[in-house]
XYZ file of N, CA, C and O in Angstrom:
836
model
N -118.766 8.448 -1.880
C -119.467 7.179 -1.682
C -118.694 6.001 -2.297
O -118.841 4.870 -1.866
N -117.934 6.293 -3.348
C -117.218 5.222 -4.027
C -115.955 4.796 -3.281
O -115.450 3.700 -3.474
N -115.434 5.699 -2.416
C -114.207 5.391 -1.679
C -114.584 4.675 -0.385
O -114.602 5.245 0.701
N -114.926 3.413 -0.523
C -115.391 2.615 0.611
C -114.226 2.143 1.474
O -113.053 2.290 1.111
N -114.553 1.552 2.610
C -113.520 1.014 3.496
C -112.738 -0.105 2.804
O -111.543 -0.287 3.057
N -113.423 -0.824 1.917
C -112.742 -1.889 1.173
C -111.711 -1.305 0.212
O -110.581 -1.809 0.107
N -112.085 -0.222 -0.469
C -111.156 0.453 -1.380
C -109.981 1.014 -0.591
O -108.823 0.904 -1.009
N -110.271 1.629 0.551
C -109.212 2.185 1.392
C -108.239 1.097 1.835
O -107.021 1.298 1.796
N -108.769 -0.051 2.239
C -107.903 -1.155 2.678
C -106.991 -1.624 1.550
O -105.795 -1.846 1.758
N -107.554 -1.745 0.344
C -106.757 -2.173 -0.808
C -105.671 -1.140 -1.138
O -104.542 -1.500 -1.473
N -106.035 0.125 -1.028
C -105.063 1.188 -1.294
C -103.911 1.138 -0.296
O -102.734 1.221 -0.678
N -104.236 0.996 0.989
C -103.199 0.980 2.022
C -102.279 -0.231 1.875
O -101.063 -0.123 2.071
N -102.854 -1.370 1.530
C -102.037 -2.575 1.310
C -101.091 -2.347 0.133
O -99.894 -2.655 0.201
N -101.629 -1.788 -0.966
C -100.807 -1.539 -2.155
C -99.721 -0.511 -1.857
O -98.585 -0.645 -2.326
N -100.070 0.506 -1.069
C -99.099 1.546 -0.699
C -97.946 0.931 0.095
O -96.771 1.188 -0.184
N -98.283 0.116 1.073
C -97.275 -0.559 1.903
C -96.374 -1.435 1.040
O -95.140 -1.399 1.177
N -96.981 -2.202 0.155
C -96.204 -3.088 -0.714
C -95.281 -2.294 -1.635
O -94.158 -2.715 -1.912
N -95.766 -1.164 -2.095
C -94.971 -0.327 -2.997
C -93.711 0.187 -2.307
O -92.604 0.102 -2.866
N -93.860 0.694 -1.098
C -92.700 1.231 -0.367
C -91.718 0.104 -0.045
O -90.494 0.261 -0.209
N -92.226 -1.020 0.389
C -91.352 -2.154 0.686
C -90.630 -2.636 -0.568
O -89.456 -3.029 -0.517
N -91.318 -2.611 -1.696
C -90.699 -3.032 -2.962
C -89.568 -2.079 -3.347
O -88.512 -2.530 -3.838
N -89.759 -0.787 -3.139
C -88.697 0.183 -3.442
C -87.452 -0.126 -2.626
O -86.331 -0.167 -3.162
N -87.638 -0.330 -1.337
C -86.500 -0.573 -0.434
C -85.740 -1.842 -0.814
O -84.513 -1.921 -0.687
N -86.463 -2.835 -1.291
C -85.826 -4.102 -1.672
C -85.253 -4.074 -3.087
O -84.500 -4.968 -3.476
N -85.613 -3.037 -3.858
C -85.178 -2.979 -5.259
C -84.719 -1.566 -5.631
O -85.220 -0.965 -6.585
N -83.771 -1.040 -4.865
C -83.271 0.299 -5.168
C -82.719 0.359 -6.587
O -82.107 -0.587 -7.069
N -82.926 1.493 -7.250
C -82.331 1.708 -8.566
C -80.818 1.609 -8.446
O -80.225 2.113 -7.503
N -80.181 0.963 -9.413
C -78.766 0.595 -9.294
C -77.824 1.792 -9.200
O -76.771 1.710 -8.557
N -78.170 2.904 -9.829
C -77.294 4.081 -9.815
C -77.684 4.970 -8.639
O -78.683 5.689 -8.697
N -76.888 4.919 -7.580
C -77.248 5.624 -6.348
C -77.186 7.136 -6.468
O -77.696 7.847 -5.601
N -76.563 7.664 -7.528
C -76.457 9.109 -7.697
C -77.432 9.651 -8.745
O -77.368 10.815 -9.108
N -78.343 8.802 -9.222
C -79.253 9.218 -10.291
C -80.487 9.912 -9.729
O -80.840 9.768 -8.554
N -81.180 10.644 -10.592
C -82.421 11.302 -10.179
C -83.527 10.275 -9.916
O -84.444 10.529 -9.130
N -83.429 9.102 -10.544
C -84.406 8.044 -10.292
C -84.280 7.542 -8.857
O -85.274 7.362 -8.155
N -83.050 7.325 -8.422
C -82.810 6.869 -7.051
C -83.303 7.914 -6.053
O -83.912 7.580 -5.026
N -83.056 9.185 -6.349
C -83.529 10.256 -5.463
C -85.053 10.225 -5.349
O -85.599 10.391 -4.254
N -85.756 9.992 -6.452
C -87.221 9.922 -6.432
C -87.702 8.758 -5.570
O -88.691 8.883 -4.834
N -86.989 7.635 -5.642
C -87.341 6.484 -4.808
C -87.167 6.818 -3.323
O -88.045 6.520 -2.497
N -86.053 7.422 -3.001
C -85.768 7.745 -1.598
C -86.720 8.808 -1.075
O -87.095 8.799 0.100
N -87.131 9.713 -1.958
C -88.125 10.708 -1.580
C -89.445 10.021 -1.217
O -90.082 10.377 -0.219
N -89.843 9.036 -2.008
C -91.089 8.308 -1.740
C -91.042 7.613 -0.383
O -92.026 7.622 0.374
N -89.889 7.049 -0.047
C -89.750 6.312 1.212
C -89.821 7.260 2.414
O -90.553 6.994 3.378
N -89.091 8.370 2.361
C -89.102 9.268 3.511
C -90.459 9.953 3.669
O -90.936 10.159 4.793
N -91.121 10.276 2.565
C -92.447 10.880 2.656
C -93.463 9.902 3.238
O -94.350 10.293 4.002
N -93.321 8.623 2.901
C -94.193 7.599 3.482
C -93.970 7.513 4.983
O -94.930 7.382 5.762
N -92.706 7.603 5.389
C -92.388 7.552 6.814
C -92.944 8.731 7.590
O -93.290 8.611 8.771
N -93.055 9.883 6.925
C -93.576 11.090 7.588
C -95.099 11.134 7.551
O -95.755 11.418 8.564
N -95.662 10.843 6.392
C -97.085 11.088 6.176
C -97.995 9.912 6.527
O -99.212 10.073 6.612
N -97.416 8.734 6.743
C -98.229 7.552 7.043
C -97.786 6.920 8.364
O -97.365 5.754 8.413
N -97.846 7.684 9.463
C -97.356 7.159 10.749
C -98.161 5.977 11.281
O -97.720 5.301 12.220
N -99.352 5.730 10.698
C -100.180 4.611 11.164
C -99.547 3.255 10.861
O -99.832 2.263 11.538
N -98.686 3.206 9.852
C -98.028 1.949 9.521
C -96.970 1.594 10.566
O -96.230 2.469 11.033
N -96.882 0.331 10.892
C -95.897 -0.121 11.877
C -94.470 0.151 11.415
O -93.568 0.343 12.231
N -94.256 0.156 10.110
C -92.913 0.352 9.574
C -92.613 1.813 9.271
O -91.556 2.125 8.710
N -93.499 2.719 9.617
C -93.315 4.133 9.291
C -92.011 4.682 9.872
O -91.280 5.412 9.200
N -91.716 4.326 11.123
C -90.477 4.795 11.750
C -89.253 4.289 11.018
O -88.280 5.025 10.804
N -89.293 3.043 10.614
C -88.190 2.434 9.859
C -88.034 3.114 8.503
O -86.923 3.390 8.058
N -89.155 3.385 7.842
C -89.111 4.066 6.547
C -88.498 5.461 6.690
O -87.693 5.869 5.849
N -88.885 6.145 7.769
C -88.363 7.498 7.961
C -86.848 7.477 8.172
O -86.117 8.281 7.581
N -86.372 6.577 8.997
C -84.927 6.474 9.257
C -84.180 6.132 7.975
O -83.153 6.746 7.644
N -84.684 5.141 7.254
C -84.056 4.736 5.993
C -84.027 5.889 5.007
O -83.000 6.192 4.387
N -85.164 6.555 4.842
C -85.252 7.673 3.908
C -84.412 8.861 4.324
O -83.763 9.497 3.486
N -84.399 9.148 5.620
C -83.629 10.287 6.126
C -82.131 10.081 5.893
O -81.420 10.998 5.461
N -81.663 8.886 6.177
C -80.247 8.579 5.955
C -79.901 8.696 4.470
O -78.859 9.244 4.104
N -80.777 8.188 3.624
C -80.530 8.215 2.176
C -80.534 9.634 1.641
O -79.659 10.024 0.851
N -81.507 10.432 2.069
C -81.623 11.808 1.587
C -80.430 12.646 2.044
O -79.920 13.494 1.304
N -79.967 12.411 3.254
C -78.795 13.144 3.760
C -77.575 12.881 2.881
O -76.811 13.795 2.558
N -77.395 11.629 2.489
C -76.289 11.276 1.592
C -76.486 11.933 0.229
O -75.543 12.427 -0.392
N -77.730 11.963 -0.239
C -78.016 12.508 -1.568
C -77.741 14.009 -1.653
O -77.490 14.532 -2.747
N -77.758 14.705 -0.541
C -77.473 16.139 -0.564
C -76.105 16.428 -1.183
O -75.923 17.420 -1.882
N -75.150 15.565 -0.940
C -73.818 15.758 -1.519
C -73.602 14.904 -2.768
O -72.702 15.179 -3.553
N -74.439 13.910 -2.955
C -74.267 13.022 -4.114
C -74.930 13.606 -5.371
O -74.433 13.429 -6.477
N -76.036 14.291 -5.210
C -76.778 14.817 -6.357
C -76.111 16.046 -6.979
O -76.258 16.299 -8.165
N -75.406 16.813 -6.150
C -74.831 18.072 -6.621
C -73.313 18.060 -6.548
O -72.731 17.526 -5.594
N -72.684 18.646 -7.541
C -71.239 18.802 -7.517
C -70.852 19.830 -6.457
O -71.707 20.511 -5.896
N -69.559 19.967 -6.217
C -69.095 20.844 -5.144
C -69.468 22.306 -5.364
O -69.554 23.084 -4.418
N -69.734 22.698 -6.626
C -70.120 24.085 -6.893
C -71.633 24.291 -6.857
O -72.130 25.399 -7.079
N -72.383 23.206 -6.600
C -73.828 23.326 -6.453
C -74.640 22.923 -7.659
O -75.873 22.924 -7.615
N -73.992 22.552 -8.762
C -74.706 22.175 -9.985
C -75.021 20.675 -9.953
O -74.204 19.866 -9.519
N -76.210 20.317 -10.433
C -76.620 18.916 -10.439
C -75.640 18.066 -11.245
O -75.101 18.509 -12.256
N -75.446 16.834 -10.809
C -74.402 15.981 -11.386
C -74.647 15.575 -12.843
O -73.757 15.038 -13.491
N -75.860 15.833 -13.361
C -76.121 15.534 -14.771
C -75.976 16.773 -15.651
O -76.245 16.712 -16.863
N -75.575 17.893 -15.052
C -75.258 19.134 -15.786
C -76.430 19.662 -16.613
O -76.223 20.359 -17.596
N -77.625 19.327 -16.207
C -78.809 19.712 -16.973
C -79.724 20.571 -16.103
O -80.173 20.124 -15.050
N -80.033 21.809 -16.523
C -80.857 22.710 -15.694
C -82.232 22.151 -15.336
O -82.723 22.381 -14.224
N -82.874 21.418 -16.259
C -84.201 20.885 -15.944
C -84.117 19.793 -14.880
O -84.955 19.733 -13.965
N -83.117 18.912 -14.961
C -82.923 17.908 -13.917
C -82.527 18.588 -12.606
O -82.936 18.166 -11.524
N -81.732 19.621 -12.725
C -81.306 20.399 -11.555
C -82.531 20.962 -10.841
O -82.673 20.831 -9.622
N -83.418 21.572 -11.617
C -84.635 22.146 -11.049
C -85.462 21.074 -10.343
O -85.981 21.294 -9.239
N -85.572 19.903 -10.972
C -86.338 18.812 -10.401
C -85.736 18.284 -9.110
O -86.458 17.977 -8.152
N -84.401 18.172 -9.063
C -83.733 17.668 -7.871
C -83.917 18.613 -6.693
O -84.220 18.187 -5.571
N -83.747 19.906 -6.935
C -83.948 20.883 -5.859
C -85.398 20.846 -5.389
O -85.685 20.932 -4.188
N -86.334 20.694 -6.331
C -87.750 20.621 -5.973
C -88.031 19.410 -5.086
O -88.825 19.491 -4.142
N -87.382 18.284 -5.371
C -87.547 17.092 -4.529
C -87.121 17.381 -3.100
O -87.840 17.057 -2.143
N -85.956 17.982 -2.942
C -85.457 18.298 -1.601
C -86.337 19.342 -0.913
O -86.572 19.269 0.297
N -86.824 20.313 -1.677
C -87.708 21.333 -1.110
C -89.011 20.697 -0.618
O -89.496 21.002 0.484
N -89.596 19.811 -1.415
C -90.852 19.167 -1.030
C -90.693 18.332 0.234
O -91.575 18.314 1.102
N -89.564 17.634 0.339
C -89.282 16.867 1.560
C -89.195 17.809 2.748
O -89.753 17.556 3.823
N -88.490 18.918 2.548
C -88.321 19.931 3.594
C -89.673 20.454 4.074
O -89.933 20.561 5.276
N -90.575 20.784 3.123
C -91.871 21.350 3.485
C -92.748 20.332 4.222
O -93.403 20.671 5.215
N -92.762 19.099 3.740
C -93.574 18.069 4.394
C -93.057 17.809 5.807
O -93.839 17.679 6.759
N -91.737 17.757 5.957
C -91.148 17.563 7.289
C -91.481 18.736 8.212
O -91.807 18.552 9.387
N -91.416 19.937 7.672
C -91.729 21.135 8.453
C -93.186 21.113 8.935
O -93.469 21.389 10.109
N -94.108 20.779 8.047
C -95.534 20.777 8.376
C -95.919 19.654 9.337
O -96.960 19.733 10.000
N -95.065 18.626 9.413
C -95.361 17.490 10.284
C -94.444 17.418 11.506
O -94.369 16.379 12.165
N -93.757 18.515 11.794
C -92.927 18.573 12.993
C -91.722 17.658 12.984
O -91.239 17.245 14.035
N -91.203 17.349 11.794
C -90.074 16.425 11.676
C -88.767 17.126 11.297
O -87.726 16.473 11.192
N -88.818 18.417 11.091
C -87.638 19.119 10.602
C -86.469 19.024 11.573
O -85.300 19.005 11.163
N -86.763 18.925 12.853
C -85.711 18.824 13.865
C -84.904 17.542 13.768
O -83.812 17.453 14.337
N -85.421 16.552 13.067
C -84.714 15.281 12.915
C -83.852 15.251 11.656
O -83.202 14.244 11.367
N -83.852 16.355 10.915
C -83.015 16.474 9.730
C -81.675 17.100 10.110
O -81.552 17.749 11.143
N -80.639 16.937 9.267
C -79.358 17.611 9.538
C -79.578 19.122 9.666
O -80.371 19.707 8.907
N -78.904 19.751 10.596
C -79.098 21.191 10.830
C -78.729 22.025 9.614
O -79.231 23.133 9.434
N -77.845 21.490 8.768
C -77.412 22.236 7.581
C -78.087 21.714 6.313
O -77.574 21.899 5.208
N -79.254 21.091 6.460
C -79.978 20.509 5.318
C -80.154 21.528 4.201
O -79.794 21.275 3.045
N -80.700 22.686 4.523
C -80.964 23.680 3.476
C -79.686 24.322 2.952
O -79.630 24.718 1.782
N -78.659 24.420 3.797
C -77.417 25.069 3.360
C -76.780 24.320 2.186
O -76.128 24.925 1.339
N -76.974 23.015 2.165
C -76.450 22.238 1.041
C -77.087 22.658 -0.277
O -76.530 22.435 -1.345
N -78.279 23.245 -0.188
C -79.034 23.604 -1.388
C -78.851 25.057 -1.800
O -79.371 25.474 -2.831
N -78.108 25.831 -1.016
C -78.000 27.274 -1.294
C -77.359 27.534 -2.660
O -77.889 28.298 -3.473
N -76.218 26.922 -2.921
C -75.566 27.125 -4.225
C -76.421 26.574 -5.363
O -76.435 27.135 -6.464
N -77.118 25.483 -5.086
C -77.993 24.900 -6.112
C -79.117 25.868 -6.467
O -79.499 26.000 -7.638
N -79.651 26.554 -5.475
C -80.702 27.544 -5.710
C -80.163 28.743 -6.480
O -80.803 29.236 -7.424
N -78.970 29.186 -6.107
C -78.381 30.348 -6.782
C -78.060 30.036 -8.252
O -78.096 30.922 -9.106
N -77.747 28.795 -8.543
C -77.418 28.415 -9.918
C -78.584 28.695 -10.860
O -78.398 29.201 -11.969
N -79.797 28.345 -10.433
C -80.968 28.596 -11.274
C -81.144 30.092 -11.506
O -81.438 30.534 -12.622
N -80.944 30.883 -10.476
C -81.021 32.335 -10.636
C -79.976 32.822 -11.628
O -80.259 33.637 -12.511
N -78.766 32.304 -11.521
C -77.646 32.809 -12.326
C -77.763 32.459 -13.806
O -77.262 33.203 -14.655
N -78.409 31.332 -14.140
C -78.493 30.963 -15.560
C -79.845 31.326 -16.173
O -80.123 30.977 -17.322
N -80.695 32.015 -15.418
C -81.965 32.489 -15.962
C -81.761 33.868 -16.583
O -81.173 34.750 -15.963
N -82.234 34.041 -17.796
C -82.053 35.311 -18.502
C -82.890 36.426 -17.868
O -83.844 36.144 -17.132
N -82.535 37.675 -18.141
C -83.263 38.805 -17.544
C -84.767 38.801 -17.812
O -85.538 39.354 -17.030
N -85.195 38.165 -18.921
C -86.630 38.088 -19.216
C -87.264 36.810 -18.651
O -88.382 36.447 -19.012
N -86.527 36.133 -17.768
C -86.985 34.904 -17.106
C -87.247 33.779 -18.113
O -88.273 33.096 -18.076
N -86.289 33.600 -19.000
C -86.317 32.478 -19.925
C -85.074 31.628 -19.679
O -84.129 32.067 -19.022
N -85.079 30.416 -20.220
C -83.984 29.473 -19.994
C -83.466 28.987 -21.335
O -84.235 28.800 -22.285
N -82.171 28.739 -21.430
C -81.564 28.255 -22.661
C -81.809 26.755 -22.844
O -82.129 26.036 -21.888
N -81.649 26.283 -24.094
C -81.744 24.852 -24.401
C -80.389 24.200 -24.132
O -79.586 24.020 -25.046
N -80.139 23.855 -22.887
C -78.867 23.274 -22.478
C -79.074 21.794 -22.145
O -79.955 21.439 -21.358
N -78.263 20.923 -22.773
C -78.399 19.473 -22.584
C -79.832 19.037 -22.893
O -80.345 19.330 -23.945
N -80.505 18.352 -21.956
C -81.872 17.888 -22.212
C -82.931 18.930 -21.887
O -84.126 18.673 -22.050
N -82.526 20.081 -21.408
C -83.483 21.127 -21.055
C -84.143 21.690 -22.307
O -83.470 21.991 -23.288
N -85.462 21.829 -22.262
C -86.210 22.448 -23.345
C -86.831 23.725 -22.807
O -87.648 23.682 -21.880
N -86.417 24.840 -23.397
C -86.821 26.139 -22.870
C -88.336 26.307 -22.828
O -88.859 27.012 -21.960
N -89.059 25.636 -23.726
C -90.512 25.772 -23.745
C -91.166 25.228 -22.476
O -92.278 25.631 -22.117
N -90.466 24.313 -21.806
C -90.993 23.742 -20.564
C -90.556 24.540 -19.333
O -91.057 24.307 -18.242
N -89.598 25.419 -19.528
C -89.074 26.222 -18.420
C -89.617 27.642 -18.553
O -88.886 28.601 -18.785
N -90.907 27.777 -18.420
C -91.565 29.067 -18.599
C -91.265 30.008 -17.434
O -90.744 29.588 -16.389
N -91.602 31.247 -17.617
C -91.390 32.237 -16.557
C -92.132 31.838 -15.283
O -91.582 31.948 -14.183
N -93.348 31.357 -15.425
C -94.132 30.978 -14.243
C -93.488 29.805 -13.498
O -93.482 29.770 -12.268
N -92.931 28.857 -14.251
C -92.248 27.710 -13.627
C -91.006 28.192 -12.881
O -90.766 27.811 -11.726
N -90.222 29.031 -13.526
C -88.984 29.508 -12.917
C -89.246 30.375 -11.693
O -88.621 30.191 -10.641
N -90.170 31.328 -11.798
C -90.436 32.207 -10.651
C -91.043 31.431 -9.483
O -90.749 31.727 -8.325
N -91.883 30.428 -9.783
C -92.450 29.623 -8.698
C -91.350 28.907 -7.916
O -91.351 28.911 -6.676
N -90.410 28.329 -8.637
C -89.304 27.641 -7.970
C -88.383 28.623 -7.253
O -87.934 28.364 -6.133
N -88.105 29.747 -7.882
C -87.235 30.745 -7.262
C -87.837 31.283 -5.968
O -87.116 31.550 -4.989
N -89.142 31.423 -5.925
C -89.790 31.908 -4.702
C -89.757 30.863 -3.593
O -89.692 31.199 -2.413
N -89.768 29.607 -3.986
C -89.587 28.548 -2.995
C -88.168 28.601 -2.422
O -87.966 28.430 -1.219
N -87.201 28.859 -3.289
C -85.819 28.986 -2.816
C -85.698 30.173 -1.860
O -85.024 30.099 -0.825
N -86.340 31.263 -2.219
C -86.287 32.453 -1.377
C -86.892 32.177 -0.003
O -86.435 32.715 1.009
N -87.891 31.320 0.025
C -88.498 30.932 1.302
C -87.499 30.163 2.159
O -87.443 30.327 3.374
N -86.699 29.308 1.528
C -85.692 28.543 2.272
C -84.549 29.422 2.748
O -83.931 29.154 3.772
N -84.259 30.478 1.969
C -83.130 31.352 2.291
C -83.605 32.805 2.395
O -83.293 33.643 1.537
N -84.388 33.113 3.427
C -84.935 34.466 3.560
C -83.879 35.541 3.757
O -84.162 36.728 3.563
N -82.659 35.129 4.124
C -81.579 36.094 4.325
C -80.922 36.523 3.013
O -80.160 37.500 2.989
N -81.224 35.832 1.924
C -80.607 36.147 0.634
C -81.446 37.198 -0.091
O -82.424 36.884 -0.767
N -81.054 38.446 0.043
C -81.814 39.557 -0.530
C -81.730 39.587 -2.057
O -82.662 40.048 -2.724
N -80.619 39.107 -2.611
C -80.484 39.091 -4.069
C -81.398 38.038 -4.692
O -82.040 38.286 -5.720
N -81.448 36.875 -4.081
C -82.351 35.824 -4.551
C -83.794 36.293 -4.458
O -84.602 36.054 -5.360
N -84.132 36.980 -3.380
C -85.482 37.510 -3.211
C -85.815 38.515 -4.316
O -86.913 38.499 -4.882
N -84.848 39.386 -4.636
C -85.065 40.401 -5.672
C -85.395 39.737 -7.010
O -86.325 40.137 -7.695
N -84.615 38.714 -7.358
C -84.822 38.057 -8.647
C -86.099 37.226 -8.643
O -86.834 37.193 -9.639
N -86.384 36.556 -7.531
C -87.571 35.711 -7.439
C -88.854 36.525 -7.564
O -89.841 36.068 -8.150
N -88.834 37.741 -7.025
C -90.039 38.587 -7.034
C -89.920 39.743 -8.025
O -90.569 40.773 -7.867
N -89.095 39.551 -9.052
C -88.995 40.490 -10.168
C -88.716 41.928 -9.723
O -89.284 42.883 -10.248
N -87.845 42.040 -8.729
C -87.406 43.357 -8.295
C -88.323 44.070 -7.317
O -88.049 45.213 -6.936
N -89.386 43.434 -6.889
C -90.335 44.076 -5.974
C -89.795 44.141 -4.546
O -90.155 45.031 -3.774
N -88.972 43.176 -4.185
C -88.407 43.119 -2.837
C -86.916 42.796 -2.943
O -86.424 42.373 -3.988
N -86.216 42.962 -1.837
C -84.807 42.576 -1.796
C -83.874 43.576 -2.449
O -84.213 44.740 -2.660
N -82.685 43.093 -2.783
C -81.614 43.929 -3.323
C -81.159 43.402 -4.675
O -80.885 42.207 -4.815
N -81.047 44.261 -5.653
C -80.634 43.839 -6.987
C -79.206 43.303 -6.970
O -78.301 43.948 -6.441
N -78.975 42.122 -7.565
C -77.613 41.564 -7.621
C -76.678 42.480 -8.410
O -77.116 43.213 -9.302
N -75.391 42.389 -8.094
C -74.388 43.226 -8.751
C -73.381 42.428 -9.573
O -72.662 42.987 -10.396
N -73.322 41.115 -9.360
C -72.309 40.289 -10.029
C -72.524 40.271 -11.539
O -73.640 40.082 -12.018
N -71.433 40.471 -12.273
C -71.506 40.429 -13.739
C -70.743 39.238 -14.324
O -70.897 38.933 -15.511
N -69.939 38.582 -13.518
C -69.241 37.366 -13.930
C -69.410 36.323 -12.834
O -68.972 36.525 -11.704
N -70.063 35.222 -13.171
C -70.347 34.178 -12.199
C -69.833 32.858 -12.756
O -70.091 32.526 -13.924
N -69.105 32.100 -11.951
C -68.505 30.858 -12.437
C -68.918 29.658 -11.589
O -69.070 29.764 -10.371
N -69.106 28.548 -12.266
C -69.320 27.246 -11.629
C -68.271 26.313 -12.239
O -68.572 25.490 -13.117
N -67.020 26.447 -11.808
C -65.894 25.801 -12.494
C -65.893 24.275 -12.468
O -65.433 23.643 -13.416
N -66.407 23.674 -11.411
C -66.431 22.212 -11.352
C -67.314 21.641 -12.455
O -66.982 20.635 -13.086
N -68.424 22.297 -12.703
C -69.396 21.810 -13.681
C -69.246 22.448 -15.054
O -69.850 21.985 -16.026
N -68.458 23.518 -15.152
C -68.176 24.119 -16.448
C -69.167 25.158 -16.921
O -69.298 25.385 -18.124
N -69.859 25.795 -16.001
C -70.782 26.875 -16.365
C -70.143 28.225 -16.045
O -69.656 28.439 -14.932
N -70.181 29.118 -17.033
C -69.647 30.473 -16.848
C -70.681 31.456 -17.393
O -71.133 31.314 -18.536
N -71.066 32.417 -16.590
C -72.119 33.359 -16.967
C -71.582 34.782 -16.926
O -71.020 35.207 -15.911
N -71.726 35.489 -18.044
C -71.341 36.894 -18.114
C -72.580 37.720 -18.429
O -73.393 37.332 -19.262
N -72.729 38.848 -17.756
C -73.848 39.741 -18.003
C -73.426 41.175 -17.686
O -72.484 41.396 -16.917
N -74.100 42.132 -18.295
C -73.764 43.530 -18.011
C -74.751 44.165 -17.046
O -74.745 45.378 -16.831
N -75.637 43.341 -16.466
C -76.571 43.829 -15.481
C -77.695 42.843 -15.245
O -77.701 41.740 -15.821
N -78.656 43.222 -14.422
C -79.750 42.330 -14.049
C -81.130 42.878 -14.438
O -82.143 42.312 -14.044
N -81.165 43.956 -15.183
C -82.419 44.532 -15.611
C -82.930 43.838 -16.875
O -82.172 43.115 -17.534
N -84.164 44.044 -17.236
C -84.741 43.385 -18.409
C -84.034 43.763 -19.700
O -84.069 43.014 -20.674
N -83.371 44.891 -19.691
C -82.649 45.355 -20.877
C -81.209 44.844 -20.938
O -80.475 45.109 -21.906
N -80.784 44.107 -19.916
C -79.389 43.657 -19.829
C -79.094 42.536 -20.810
O -79.980 41.810 -21.253
N -77.806 42.397 -21.139
C -77.331 41.341 -22.032
C -76.623 40.264 -21.206
O -75.909 40.585 -20.255
N -76.789 39.022 -21.614
C -76.229 37.915 -20.829
C -75.742 36.811 -21.759
O -76.344 36.523 -22.789
N -74.634 36.179 -21.385
C -74.065 35.073 -22.166
C -73.688 33.949 -21.213
O -73.014 34.167 -20.210
N -74.135 32.730 -21.546
C -73.767 31.545 -20.770
C -72.732 30.775 -21.565
O -72.978 30.395 -22.702
């Protein structure tokens, strides 16, 4: 009863103004996670608010920006450009959320055909630096207390959804219930400087980053 037509009108006006303000005032660092969040807001507005006259324009603007960000946010080895696992997790989640909203609204065909492929190494990175007990190290600004097992497995299962052909990712995402156990014991991300050594993938295994 409280959400009247007057409230709805005010909300829609404010929403429109907000998106237009973002486009006119992009964050200065085009490779930052802040800029990615802005561009995510614009493309989602273009998909989810087709009633607006500018929705098509917002979608084109956001789509072009997000396509560029696929290579700008991540280094050539797939690690986020700020070298921080928590920011990395957030960036992949942004791209995943855009992917899901586009899929549910019949817009996925307007995205680059290799949209998800750009994220494959980024998804594998989270798997590779997660300990056998599904914990995360305190690397850069990452705080392990915020990277709980439930947070990590939820994200890993989203990655597995994007890459259903990756049996190793599926195995790790679902704690060995499905897929194939990974065999790699030395994994390198040389551009970003991450090197992972482990003697196995079981809960009893030892691992060093």
